[in-house]
Amino acid sequence: MTRDEQPSPQAESPPPRWALLALLVIAAAALWPYRHFAGDDASITFRFVRSLVDGMGYSFNPGHPTYGSTAPLWVFLIAIVTKLGLGVADSAHLLNALFAALSVISFWQLAAMFIRRPLVLCLAGLLYVLNPWFVRWSMSGMENGLSLWLWTLAVLHQLRSRDAEGFNWVSPACAALATLTRPEMTVFSLLLFADTLLFRRERKLRELLLGGVLYGLLLVPWVIYAYVHFGSLIPNTISAKLSRDHVQVFVRTLYFMGSFWPFHALCLVVAALLGKKQLGPWLRSRAEQARWFLIVGWGLALPAFYVVGGAPISGRYLMFALPSYVLVGAAVFDYLLEVRSELPPAAARAIRALVVASTLGTLALLGYVQYRYCWYVTRWPEGMDPPMIEVARYLRDHSAPGASVAADQIGVLGYFSERTVIDIGALASPEMLPYRKMKDKNAIWRHIRERAPEFLFVIDDVPLLVSRDPGYASVELMREVDVQREGASSAGGLQRFRLYRTHWTPTKPAH
């Protein structure tokens, strides 16, 4: 048997049967405090769900279709559960719990294909479920758990069926559904088909053709719907968030990696130095390339996608590649424990101490990051800082049902106020995008005044608004609140939001 024909390493012995169950219990305990969390983006999704359930179509403002949610599959799933009698937020959190558990199970199965030692396999599972971004976002009302489960399931079946006779329909189906959950998964879909083209030995053409047909059957209906109803195949959020801030996105990616991966990185460097003679042959091995292509490819491609687009990112977005990063880090631990048997006793003890210290250091780092940047959201009984919800309800109680409000934070405001929202950020109001892209930064503020919404909800005070357009001098402050935003970068700081009544007369028609 040649090097390229070597089978994938198997575990030295299967882990105890109760290990996965224990991991699920630990995950449940870690996620339980976050069971009510649902930030502003989740409330955007909830508003789409409510419109869909009420028969108003896929819209943020009922009756006005817009591609303002990038997760149509997630919206539909919540709507289905809501139709069974649960509230929108409760439906989302129930699905969160289900898909978080499924993602843990599929990650465990995937990790078993890469890690030989049962103890390291258990460690990989622990690092996955205790990762602060997994904990923070899996119960957030958002689609993260579903995306992680679909990704791990697709990779798992792709590796299992590498040379199987039957058609692997699971991987392309999961890729298509993942694309309907997050647009970034289009990149993963390309990697999946590239993996088939590069590493499938038998029936390659059949896999590509049938997989492409199945992928299209699941994805094309939504593409047609989007084009017919929204006039665009690209979500508003992508168009609104693209920028030239490539350096800033790269730096934020490093922050994300630094929140859980520095000790893995140290061990990776040590492993490369110890195995430098074997590194070249290992990298050239077709068997190893086939095993690691999707894992490493996705871990590199996802942040590259964001950096190239200049999209403002956070842990919520980069965590879609979390299984890749955890698997690579755990596999490095596994490798170091394996090669230490070939080293002199002193060096072997040093390697073991390095792995133990790195493990403990990583666990301590996970605990600190979660405490510092995540834990505060567990205090919010309705998902967001209560003052934000209170001002939304104040608007509902002090305005007519048909009133409109221009705002730069639209989720909680729109969902709890039940009023028509003009989105300054253009996520739910694509007609605002041309004004956002103008070189004249005040153009969008003049356009808002010409649209004459009855209310304005922004962080800006009156002097700043007047500096943009003198017409804002007439606005009347109704309410102002200090709000703790849900983003990790906002941890520990408050932001003041202001609700104004405008007293304007429209000079441009509403869109």
Short mmCIF file of C-alpha atoms in Angstrom, two decimals:
data_model
loop_
_atom_site.label_atom_id
_atom_site.label_comp_id
_atom_site.label_asym_id
_atom_site.label_seq_id
_atom_site.Cartn_x
_atom_site.Cartn_y
_atom_site.Cartn_z
CA MET A 1 0.00 0.00 0.00
CA THR A 2 1.44 3.40 -1.04
CA ARG A 3 1.46 6.51 1.10
CA ASP A 4 -1.44 7.97 -0.90
CA GLU A 5 -3.49 4.83 -0.31
CA GLN A 6 -3.12 4.86 3.46
CA PRO A 7 -6.50 4.91 5.20
CA SER A 8 -7.41 7.76 7.51
CA PRO A 9 -6.16 7.26 11.07
CA GLN A 10 -8.67 5.73 13.41
CA ALA A 11 -8.96 6.26 17.13
CA GLU A 12 -6.68 4.10 19.27
CA SER A 13 -9.83 2.85 21.00
CA PRO A 14 -13.38 4.16 20.85
CA PRO A 15 -14.19 6.76 23.49
CA PRO A 16 -16.59 5.74 26.24
CA ARG A 17 -20.21 5.58 25.14
CA TRP A 18 -21.17 8.14 27.72
CA ALA A 19 -18.59 10.70 26.48
CA LEU A 20 -20.86 12.22 23.83
CA LEU A 21 -23.78 12.30 26.26
CA ALA A 22 -21.59 14.07 28.81
CA LEU A 23 -20.54 16.55 26.15
CA LEU A 24 -24.18 17.30 25.34
CA VAL A 25 -24.91 17.83 29.03
CA ILE A 26 -21.97 20.26 29.29
CA ALA A 27 -23.19 22.09 26.19
CA ALA A 28 -26.70 22.37 27.65
CA ALA A 29 -25.30 23.76 30.91
CA ALA A 30 -23.15 26.29 29.03
CA LEU A 31 -26.02 27.42 26.79
CA TRP A 32 -28.80 27.53 29.38
CA PRO A 33 -27.97 31.02 30.76
CA TYR A 34 -28.22 32.40 27.20
CA ARG A 35 -31.68 30.95 26.52
CA HIS A 36 -33.37 34.39 26.38
CA PHE A 37 -30.70 36.22 24.39
CA ALA A 38 -31.81 37.73 21.07
CA GLY A 39 -30.05 40.86 19.87
CA ASP A 40 -31.00 43.41 17.27
CA ASP A 41 -30.28 41.16 14.28
CA ALA A 42 -32.43 38.42 15.77
CA SER A 43 -35.28 40.89 16.09
CA ILE A 44 -34.90 41.72 12.39
CA THR A 45 -35.40 38.02 11.69
CA PHE A 46 -38.37 37.90 14.07
CA ARG A 47 -40.01 40.79 12.22
CA PHE A 48 -39.66 38.89 8.92
CA VAL A 49 -41.16 35.82 10.59
CA ARG A 50 -44.11 37.81 11.92
CA SER A 51 -44.80 39.27 8.46
CA LEU A 52 -44.64 35.81 6.92
CA VAL A 53 -46.95 34.26 9.52
CA ASP A 54 -49.42 37.13 9.13
CA GLY A 55 -49.58 36.61 5.37
CA MET A 56 -47.61 39.77 4.51
CA GLY A 57 -44.87 37.99 2.60
CA TYR A 58 -41.11 38.02 3.08
CA SER A 59 -40.87 41.58 4.36
CA PHE A 60 -39.62 43.68 7.22
CA ASN A 61 -42.33 46.30 6.82
CA PRO A 62 -45.48 44.22 6.23
CA GLY A 63 -46.59 44.27 2.61
CA HIS A 64 -43.26 45.63 1.29
CA PRO A 65 -41.11 42.66 0.18
CA THR A 66 -37.39 43.15 0.70
CA TYR A 67 -34.34 40.90 0.75
CA GLY A 68 -33.38 42.22 4.17
CA SER A 69 -32.79 38.85 5.84
CA THR A 70 -29.95 36.70 4.56
CA ALA A 71 -31.34 33.54 6.19
CA PRO A 72 -34.57 32.61 4.33
CA LEU A 73 -34.46 28.97 5.45
CA TRP A 74 -34.16 30.08 9.08
CA VAL A 75 -37.06 32.51 8.68
CA PHE A 76 -39.25 29.77 7.19
CA LEU A 77 -38.36 27.26 9.91
CA ILE A 78 -39.24 29.71 12.70
CA ALA A 79 -42.47 30.58 10.89
CA ILE A 80 -43.44 26.89 10.71
CA VAL A 81 -42.87 26.37 14.44
CA THR A 82 -44.66 29.63 15.22
CA LYS A 83 -47.68 28.37 13.25
CA LEU A 84 -47.83 25.46 15.70
CA GLY A 85 -48.67 27.87 18.50
CA LEU A 86 -45.38 29.10 20.00
CA GLY A 87 -44.28 32.73 20.09
CA VAL A 88 -41.73 33.87 17.54
CA ALA A 89 -38.82 34.19 20.00
CA ASP A 90 -39.70 30.91 21.74
CA SER A 91 -39.83 29.14 18.37
CA ALA A 92 -36.40 30.48 17.46
CA HIS A 93 -34.87 29.41 20.77
CA LEU A 94 -36.42 25.94 20.54
CA LEU A 95 -34.83 25.50 17.11
CA ASN A 96 -31.57 26.94 18.48
CA ALA A 97 -31.44 24.21 21.13
CA LEU A 98 -32.19 21.48 18.58
CA PHE A 99 -29.57 22.53 16.05
CA ALA A 100 -26.95 23.26 18.69
CA ALA A 101 -27.29 19.67 19.91
CA LEU A 102 -27.18 18.30 16.35
CA SER A 103 -24.07 20.34 15.56
CA VAL A 104 -22.31 18.96 18.66
CA ILE A 105 -23.15 15.40 17.60
CA SER A 106 -21.99 15.85 14.00
CA PHE A 107 -18.84 17.67 15.13
CA TRP A 108 -18.03 14.79 17.47
CA GLN A 109 -18.40 12.31 14.62
CA LEU A 110 -16.27 14.47 12.34
CA ALA A 111 -13.55 14.95 14.94
CA ALA A 112 -13.34 11.17 15.42
CA MET A 113 -12.14 10.93 11.80
CA PHE A 114 -9.13 13.16 12.54
CA ILE A 115 -8.13 12.44 16.14
CA ARG A 116 -6.74 9.11 17.34
CA ARG A 117 -6.65 9.55 21.08
CA PRO A 118 -9.99 9.37 22.90
CA LEU A 119 -8.83 11.91 25.49
CA VAL A 120 -7.94 14.44 22.78
CA LEU A 121 -11.24 13.74 21.04
CA CYS A 122 -13.08 14.56 24.26
CA LEU A 123 -10.94 17.69 24.58
CA ALA A 124 -11.87 18.76 21.03
CA GLY A 125 -15.54 18.41 21.87
CA LEU A 126 -15.06 20.40 25.06
CA LEU A 127 -13.21 23.21 23.27
CA TYR A 128 -16.04 23.32 20.73
CA VAL A 129 -18.96 23.58 23.14
CA LEU A 130 -17.18 25.96 25.54
CA ASN A 131 -15.99 28.33 22.83
CA PRO A 132 -17.42 31.73 23.79
CA TRP A 133 -18.76 32.40 20.30
CA PHE A 134 -20.48 29.01 20.11
CA VAL A 135 -22.00 29.64 23.54
CA ARG A 136 -22.96 33.23 22.81
CA TRP A 137 -24.55 32.76 19.39
CA SER A 138 -25.98 29.25 19.41
CA MET A 139 -28.98 30.38 21.51
CA SER A 140 -29.20 33.89 20.07
CA GLY A 141 -32.34 33.42 17.99
CA MET A 142 -30.09 33.47 14.93
CA GLU A 143 -29.22 30.78 12.39
CA ASN A 144 -25.70 29.94 13.66
CA GLY A 145 -26.49 26.50 15.07
CA LEU A 146 -28.30 25.44 11.91
CA SER A 147 -25.39 26.64 9.75
CA LEU A 148 -22.83 24.76 11.88
CA TRP A 149 -24.87 21.56 11.77
CA LEU A 150 -25.33 21.69 7.99
CA TRP A 151 -21.63 22.39 7.49
CA THR A 152 -20.37 19.60 9.72
CA LEU A 153 -22.89 17.15 8.25
CA ALA A 154 -21.83 18.03 4.70
CA VAL A 155 -18.12 17.55 5.47
CA LEU A 156 -18.75 14.37 7.45
CA HIS A 157 -20.62 12.68 4.59
CA GLN A 158 -18.18 13.99 1.99
CA LEU A 159 -15.31 12.26 3.79
CA ARG A 160 -17.28 9.09 4.54
CA SER A 161 -18.42 8.65 0.95
CA ARG A 162 -15.11 9.46 -0.71
CA ASP A 163 -15.01 6.12 -2.57
CA ALA A 164 -18.51 4.78 -1.88
CA GLU A 165 -20.50 3.30 -4.72
CA GLY A 166 -23.76 5.04 -3.88
CA PHE A 167 -24.44 8.70 -4.68
CA ASN A 168 -23.62 11.06 -1.81
CA TRP A 169 -26.73 13.23 -1.83
CA VAL A 170 -26.32 14.45 1.76
CA SER A 171 -23.34 16.78 1.16
CA PRO A 172 -24.74 18.78 -1.79
CA ALA A 173 -28.15 18.93 -0.12
CA CYS A 174 -26.61 20.28 3.09
CA ALA A 175 -24.53 22.76 1.09
CA ALA A 176 -27.62 24.06 -0.68
CA LEU A 177 -29.60 24.36 2.56
CA ALA A 178 -26.62 26.05 4.21
CA THR A 179 -26.53 28.57 1.36
CA LEU A 180 -30.20 29.31 2.05
CA THR A 181 -29.18 29.88 5.67
CA ARG A 182 -26.09 32.03 5.11
CA PRO A 183 -24.88 33.52 1.79
CA GLU A 184 -21.25 32.85 2.81
CA MET A 185 -21.97 29.16 2.40
CA THR A 186 -21.82 29.70 -1.36
CA VAL A 187 -18.06 29.73 -0.88
CA PHE A 188 -18.23 26.45 1.01
CA SER A 189 -20.37 24.96 -1.78
CA LEU A 190 -17.65 25.80 -4.29
CA LEU A 191 -15.09 24.11 -2.03
CA LEU A 192 -17.31 21.05 -1.74
CA PHE A 193 -17.58 20.59 -5.50
CA ALA A 194 -13.85 21.31 -5.86
CA ASP A 195 -13.19 18.57 -3.31
CA THR A 196 -15.21 16.11 -5.40
CA LEU A 197 -13.37 17.14 -8.56
CA LEU A 198 -9.93 16.86 -6.97
CA PHE A 199 -10.21 13.84 -4.69
CA ARG A 200 -13.06 11.60 -5.77
CA ARG A 201 -11.50 8.48 -7.34
CA GLU A 202 -14.55 6.68 -8.70
CA ARG A 203 -17.65 8.00 -10.49
CA LYS A 204 -16.42 11.58 -10.27
CA LEU A 205 -18.53 12.85 -13.17
CA ARG A 206 -21.68 11.27 -11.73
CA GLU A 207 -21.11 12.88 -8.35
CA LEU A 208 -20.57 16.30 -9.89
CA LEU A 209 -23.59 16.12 -12.20
CA LEU A 210 -26.05 14.64 -9.72
CA GLY A 211 -24.74 16.81 -6.91
CA GLY A 212 -25.06 19.92 -9.07
CA VAL A 213 -28.62 19.01 -10.08
CA LEU A 214 -29.67 18.39 -6.47
CA TYR A 215 -27.99 21.61 -5.35
CA GLY A 216 -29.83 23.53 -8.06
CA LEU A 217 -33.21 21.95 -7.30
CA LEU A 218 -32.97 23.10 -3.69
CA LEU A 219 -31.50 26.53 -4.35
CA VAL A 220 -32.98 27.76 -7.65
CA PRO A 221 -36.60 28.14 -6.44
CA TRP A 222 -35.49 30.70 -3.87
CA VAL A 223 -33.28 32.43 -6.43
CA ILE A 224 -36.28 32.80 -8.75
CA TYR A 225 -38.47 34.01 -5.88
CA ALA A 226 -35.85 36.57 -4.86
CA TYR A 227 -35.50 37.90 -8.38
CA VAL A 228 -39.26 38.14 -8.94
CA HIS A 229 -40.17 39.67 -5.57
CA PHE A 230 -37.08 41.71 -4.71
CA GLY A 231 -35.60 42.42 -8.13
CA SER A 232 -32.22 41.24 -6.87
CA LEU A 233 -30.35 38.00 -6.29
CA ILE A 234 -28.08 39.67 -3.71
CA PRO A 235 -29.36 40.38 -0.19
CA ASN A 236 -29.57 44.03 0.81
CA THR A 237 -27.23 43.35 3.71
CA ILE A 238 -24.38 42.33 1.41
CA SER A 239 -24.75 45.43 -0.74
CA ALA A 240 -25.00 47.65 2.34
CA LYS A 241 -22.02 46.18 4.19
CA LEU A 242 -19.45 45.94 1.39
CA SER A 243 -16.69 48.49 1.91
CA ARG A 244 -13.00 49.16 1.46
CA ASP A 245 -12.16 48.57 5.11
CA HIS A 246 -10.05 45.51 4.31
CA VAL A 247 -7.38 46.20 6.93
CA GLN A 248 -9.93 46.69 9.69
CA VAL A 249 -11.65 43.42 8.81
CA PHE A 250 -8.31 41.61 8.84
CA VAL A 251 -7.50 43.03 12.28
CA ARG A 252 -10.92 41.99 13.62
CA THR A 253 -10.27 38.49 12.27
CA LEU A 254 -7.04 38.39 14.28
CA TYR A 255 -8.98 39.49 17.37
CA PHE A 256 -11.39 36.62 16.82
CA MET A 257 -8.58 34.08 16.49
CA GLY A 258 -6.87 35.56 19.53
CA SER A 259 -9.95 34.92 21.64
CA PHE A 260 -9.38 31.14 21.64
CA TRP A 261 -6.48 30.07 19.37
CA PRO A 262 -3.11 31.52 20.54
CA PHE A 263 -2.07 28.37 22.47
CA HIS A 264 -3.04 26.19 19.51
CA ALA A 265 -0.91 28.43 17.30
CA LEU A 266 2.09 27.98 19.60
CA CYS A 267 1.69 24.21 19.49
CA LEU A 268 1.31 24.33 15.71
CA VAL A 269 4.68 26.07 15.42
CA VAL A 270 6.31 23.48 17.72
CA ALA A 271 4.74 20.63 15.75
CA ALA A 272 6.02 22.08 12.47
CA LEU A 273 9.55 22.36 13.89
CA LEU A 274 9.51 18.82 15.27
CA GLY A 275 8.20 17.35 12.05
CA LYS A 276 9.98 19.56 9.53
CA LYS A 277 11.59 16.54 7.80
CA GLN A 278 8.21 14.85 7.40
CA LEU A 279 6.28 18.04 6.62
CA GLY A 280 7.05 18.10 2.90
CA PRO A 281 6.03 14.47 2.21
CA TRP A 282 2.96 14.91 4.41
CA LEU A 283 1.86 18.01 2.51
CA ARG A 284 2.35 16.18 -0.80
CA SER A 285 0.37 13.15 0.34
CA ARG A 286 -2.86 12.90 -1.67
CA ALA A 287 -4.51 11.07 1.22
CA GLU A 288 -3.77 13.90 3.65
CA GLN A 289 -4.73 16.53 1.10
CA ALA A 290 -8.06 14.79 0.64
CA ARG A 291 -8.65 14.57 4.40
CA TRP A 292 -7.84 18.19 5.17
CA PHE A 293 -8.90 20.06 2.04
CA LEU A 294 -12.38 21.06 3.24
CA ILE A 295 -11.30 21.69 6.82
CA VAL A 296 -8.34 23.94 6.09
CA GLY A 297 -9.85 25.39 2.91
CA TRP A 298 -12.95 26.63 4.72
CA GLY A 299 -10.95 27.95 7.67
CA LEU A 300 -8.96 30.11 5.23
CA ALA A 301 -11.67 30.93 2.69
CA LEU A 302 -14.27 32.32 5.11
CA PRO A 303 -12.14 35.12 6.62
CA ALA A 304 -10.69 35.81 3.15
CA PHE A 305 -14.25 36.27 1.87
CA TYR A 306 -14.92 38.90 4.53
CA VAL A 307 -11.57 40.64 4.11
CA VAL A 308 -11.96 40.95 0.34
CA GLY A 309 -15.48 42.33 0.76
CA GLY A 310 -14.53 44.65 3.60
CA ALA A 311 -17.62 43.51 5.49
CA PRO A 312 -17.85 44.48 9.17
CA ILE A 313 -17.51 41.13 10.91
CA SER A 314 -17.78 39.75 14.40
CA GLY A 315 -17.59 36.42 16.17
CA ARG A 316 -21.11 35.64 14.95
CA TYR A 317 -19.90 35.44 11.37
CA LEU A 318 -16.44 33.92 11.80
CA MET A 319 -17.80 31.16 14.04
CA PHE A 320 -19.13 29.43 10.91
CA ALA A 321 -15.54 28.22 10.52
CA LEU A 322 -15.20 27.30 14.21
CA PRO A 323 -15.25 23.51 13.58
CA SER A 324 -12.25 23.93 11.25
CA TYR A 325 -10.21 25.87 13.78
CA VAL A 326 -11.01 23.52 16.67
CA LEU A 327 -10.21 20.43 14.57
CA VAL A 328 -6.84 21.79 13.44
CA GLY A 329 -5.92 22.79 16.99
CA ALA A 330 -6.94 19.44 18.49
CA ALA A 331 -5.17 17.51 15.73
CA VAL A 332 -1.97 19.40 16.58
CA PHE A 333 -2.31 18.33 20.23
CA ASP A 334 -2.89 14.76 19.03
CA TYR A 335 0.20 14.88 16.81
CA LEU A 336 2.44 16.22 19.56
CA LEU A 337 1.38 13.47 21.94
CA GLU A 338 2.11 10.92 19.23
CA VAL A 339 5.61 12.10 18.30
CA ARG A 340 6.75 12.53 21.89
CA SER A 341 7.25 8.74 22.06
CA GLU A 342 10.07 9.16 19.53
CA LEU A 343 11.84 11.85 21.54
CA PRO A 344 14.32 11.61 24.42
CA PRO A 345 12.62 11.43 27.85
CA ALA A 346 13.28 15.07 28.75
CA ALA A 347 11.92 16.31 25.42
CA ALA A 348 8.92 14.00 25.71
CA ARG A 349 8.09 15.39 29.14
CA ALA A 350 8.44 18.94 27.78
CA ILE A 351 6.03 18.18 24.92
CA ARG A 352 3.50 16.68 27.30
CA ALA A 353 3.81 19.70 29.58
CA LEU A 354 3.31 21.98 26.57
CA VAL A 355 0.10 20.22 25.56
CA VAL A 356 -1.26 20.23 29.12
CA ALA A 357 -0.35 23.88 29.63
CA SER A 358 -1.87 24.83 26.27
CA THR A 359 -5.06 22.99 27.12
CA LEU A 360 -5.38 24.68 30.49
CA GLY A 361 -4.46 28.03 29.00
CA THR A 362 -7.07 27.67 26.28
CA LEU A 363 -9.79 26.73 28.76
CA ALA A 364 -8.86 29.69 30.95
CA LEU A 365 -8.93 32.00 27.91
CA LEU A 366 -12.36 30.69 26.88
CA GLY A 367 -13.67 31.37 30.36
CA TYR A 368 -12.24 34.89 30.46
CA VAL A 369 -13.54 35.88 27.01
CA GLN A 370 -17.00 34.57 27.80
CA TYR A 371 -17.07 36.38 31.16
CA ARG A 372 -15.72 39.65 29.74
CA TYR A 373 -17.44 39.85 26.37
CA CYS A 374 -20.48 37.58 26.48
CA TRP A 375 -21.92 37.04 29.94
CA TYR A 376 -23.66 40.42 30.29
CA VAL A 377 -26.27 39.47 27.65
CA THR A 378 -27.58 36.71 29.95
CA ARG A 379 -29.16 39.37 32.19
CA TRP A 380 -31.69 40.45 29.57
CA PRO A 381 -35.05 38.64 30.01
CA GLU A 382 -36.34 39.57 26.53
CA GLY A 383 -33.13 39.20 24.60
CA MET A 384 -31.92 42.80 24.52
CA ASP A 385 -31.08 45.50 27.06
CA PRO A 386 -34.49 46.50 28.54
CA PRO A 387 -34.15 50.26 27.86
CA MET A 388 -34.02 49.57 24.10
CA ILE A 389 -37.21 47.51 24.30
CA GLU A 390 -38.86 50.13 26.52
CA VAL A 391 -38.28 52.92 24.01
CA ALA A 392 -39.70 50.74 21.23
CA ARG A 393 -42.83 50.10 23.27
CA TYR A 394 -43.01 53.79 24.11
CA LEU A 395 -43.08 54.53 20.39
CA ARG A 396 -45.84 51.96 19.91
CA ASP A 397 -47.92 53.52 22.67
CA HIS A 398 -47.39 57.14 21.54
CA SER A 399 -47.89 56.85 17.79
CA ALA A 400 -50.56 55.86 15.30
CA PRO A 401 -50.41 52.32 13.82
CA GLY A 402 -49.41 53.64 10.38
CA ALA A 403 -46.62 55.91 11.63
CA SER A 404 -43.10 55.61 10.24
CA VAL A 405 -39.74 56.00 11.98
CA ALA A 406 -36.28 56.40 10.45
CA ALA A 407 -33.67 54.50 12.44
CA ASP A 408 -30.15 53.13 12.27
CA GLN A 409 -30.91 50.24 14.67
CA ILE A 410 -34.05 48.63 13.30
CA GLY A 411 -34.49 45.16 14.81
CA VAL A 412 -35.71 45.69 18.37
CA LEU A 413 -37.31 49.01 17.44
CA GLY A 414 -39.30 47.52 14.56
CA TYR A 415 -40.25 44.26 16.25
CA PHE A 416 -41.50 45.76 19.53
CA SER A 417 -42.94 49.03 18.18
CA GLU A 418 -44.76 47.40 15.24
CA ARG A 419 -44.27 50.59 13.22
CA THR A 420 -43.04 51.14 9.67
CA VAL A 421 -39.26 51.57 9.68
CA ILE A 422 -37.06 53.45 7.23
CA ASP A 423 -33.69 51.78 7.65
CA ILE A 424 -30.87 54.31 7.47
CA GLY A 425 -28.44 51.41 7.20
CA ALA A 426 -30.24 50.12 4.07
CA LEU A 427 -30.49 46.55 5.40
CA ALA A 428 -34.28 46.51 5.15
CA SER A 429 -34.68 49.61 2.94
CA PRO A 430 -32.68 49.06 -0.26
CA GLU A 431 -33.82 52.41 -1.65
CA MET A 432 -31.50 54.02 0.92
CA LEU A 433 -28.39 52.32 -0.50
CA PRO A 434 -27.62 54.88 -3.27
CA TYR A 435 -27.62 57.66 -0.67
CA ARG A 436 -25.30 55.69 1.62
CA LYS A 437 -22.84 55.23 -1.24
CA MET A 438 -22.69 58.91 -2.18
CA LYS A 439 -19.52 60.86 -1.49
CA ASP A 440 -21.68 63.51 0.15
CA LYS A 441 -22.20 61.95 3.58
CA ASN A 442 -25.09 64.29 4.33
CA ALA A 443 -27.12 63.20 1.29
CA ILE A 444 -28.82 60.40 3.17
CA TRP A 445 -29.89 62.79 5.96
CA ARG A 446 -31.43 65.19 3.46
CA HIS A 447 -33.25 62.28 1.85
CA ILE A 448 -34.65 61.17 5.21
CA ARG A 449 -35.96 64.65 5.89
CA GLU A 450 -37.58 64.73 2.44
CA ARG A 451 -39.24 61.38 3.17
CA ALA A 452 -40.57 62.99 6.38
CA PRO A 453 -41.02 60.07 8.75
CA GLU A 454 -43.01 61.03 11.83
CA PHE A 455 -40.20 59.87 14.12
CA LEU A 456 -36.43 59.57 14.15
CA PHE A 457 -34.49 57.08 16.28
CA VAL A 458 -30.72 57.66 16.24
CA ILE A 459 -27.71 58.16 18.50
CA ASP A 460 -27.11 61.71 17.23
CA ASP A 461 -28.00 64.84 19.20
CA VAL A 462 -29.74 67.83 17.64
CA PRO A 463 -26.60 69.97 16.99
CA LEU A 464 -25.03 67.10 15.05
CA LEU A 465 -28.22 66.54 13.06
CA VAL A 466 -28.49 70.26 12.27
CA SER A 467 -24.86 70.29 11.08
CA ARG A 468 -25.93 67.78 8.43
CA ASP A 469 -29.13 69.54 7.46
CA PRO A 470 -30.68 72.68 9.02
CA GLY A 471 -34.13 71.12 8.63
CA TYR A 472 -33.43 68.97 11.68
CA ALA A 473 -33.67 72.00 13.96
CA SER A 474 -37.41 71.41 14.31
CA VAL A 475 -37.19 67.89 15.74
CA GLU A 476 -38.58 67.37 19.23
CA LEU A 477 -36.86 65.03 21.69
CA MET A 478 -39.38 62.55 23.08
CA ARG A 479 -37.19 60.02 24.86
CA GLU A 480 -33.52 59.19 25.32
CA VAL A 481 -32.06 56.06 26.86
CA ASP A 482 -28.61 54.65 27.55
CA VAL A 483 -28.38 51.19 26.04
CA GLN A 484 -25.86 48.39 26.40
CA ARG A 485 -25.41 47.07 22.86
CA GLU A 486 -25.11 43.31 22.38
CA GLY A 487 -21.91 43.30 20.30
CA ALA A 488 -18.77 42.01 22.02
CA SER A 489 -16.90 45.20 21.09
CA SER A 490 -19.53 47.15 23.08
CA ALA A 491 -19.06 45.16 26.29
CA GLY A 492 -18.95 47.41 29.31
CA GLY A 493 -20.04 50.57 27.52
CA LEU A 494 -23.38 52.33 27.06
CA GLN A 495 -24.65 54.11 23.98
CA ARG A 496 -27.25 56.86 24.15
CA PHE A 497 -30.21 56.54 21.76
CA ARG A 498 -32.67 59.34 21.10
CA LEU A 499 -36.25 59.22 19.86
CA TYR A 500 -37.42 62.42 18.14
CA ARG A 501 -40.75 63.59 16.74
CA THR A 502 -40.01 65.32 13.44
CA HIS A 503 -42.97 67.65 12.50
CA TRP A 504 -41.92 67.43 8.85
CA THR A 505 -43.97 67.63 5.64
CA PRO A 506 -43.00 65.08 2.94
CA THR A 507 -41.34 66.44 -0.20
CA LYS A 508 -40.55 62.97 -1.59
CA PRO A 509 -42.93 60.01 -1.80
CA ALA A 510 -42.35 56.96 0.40
CA HIS A 511 -40.84 53.96 -1.35
#
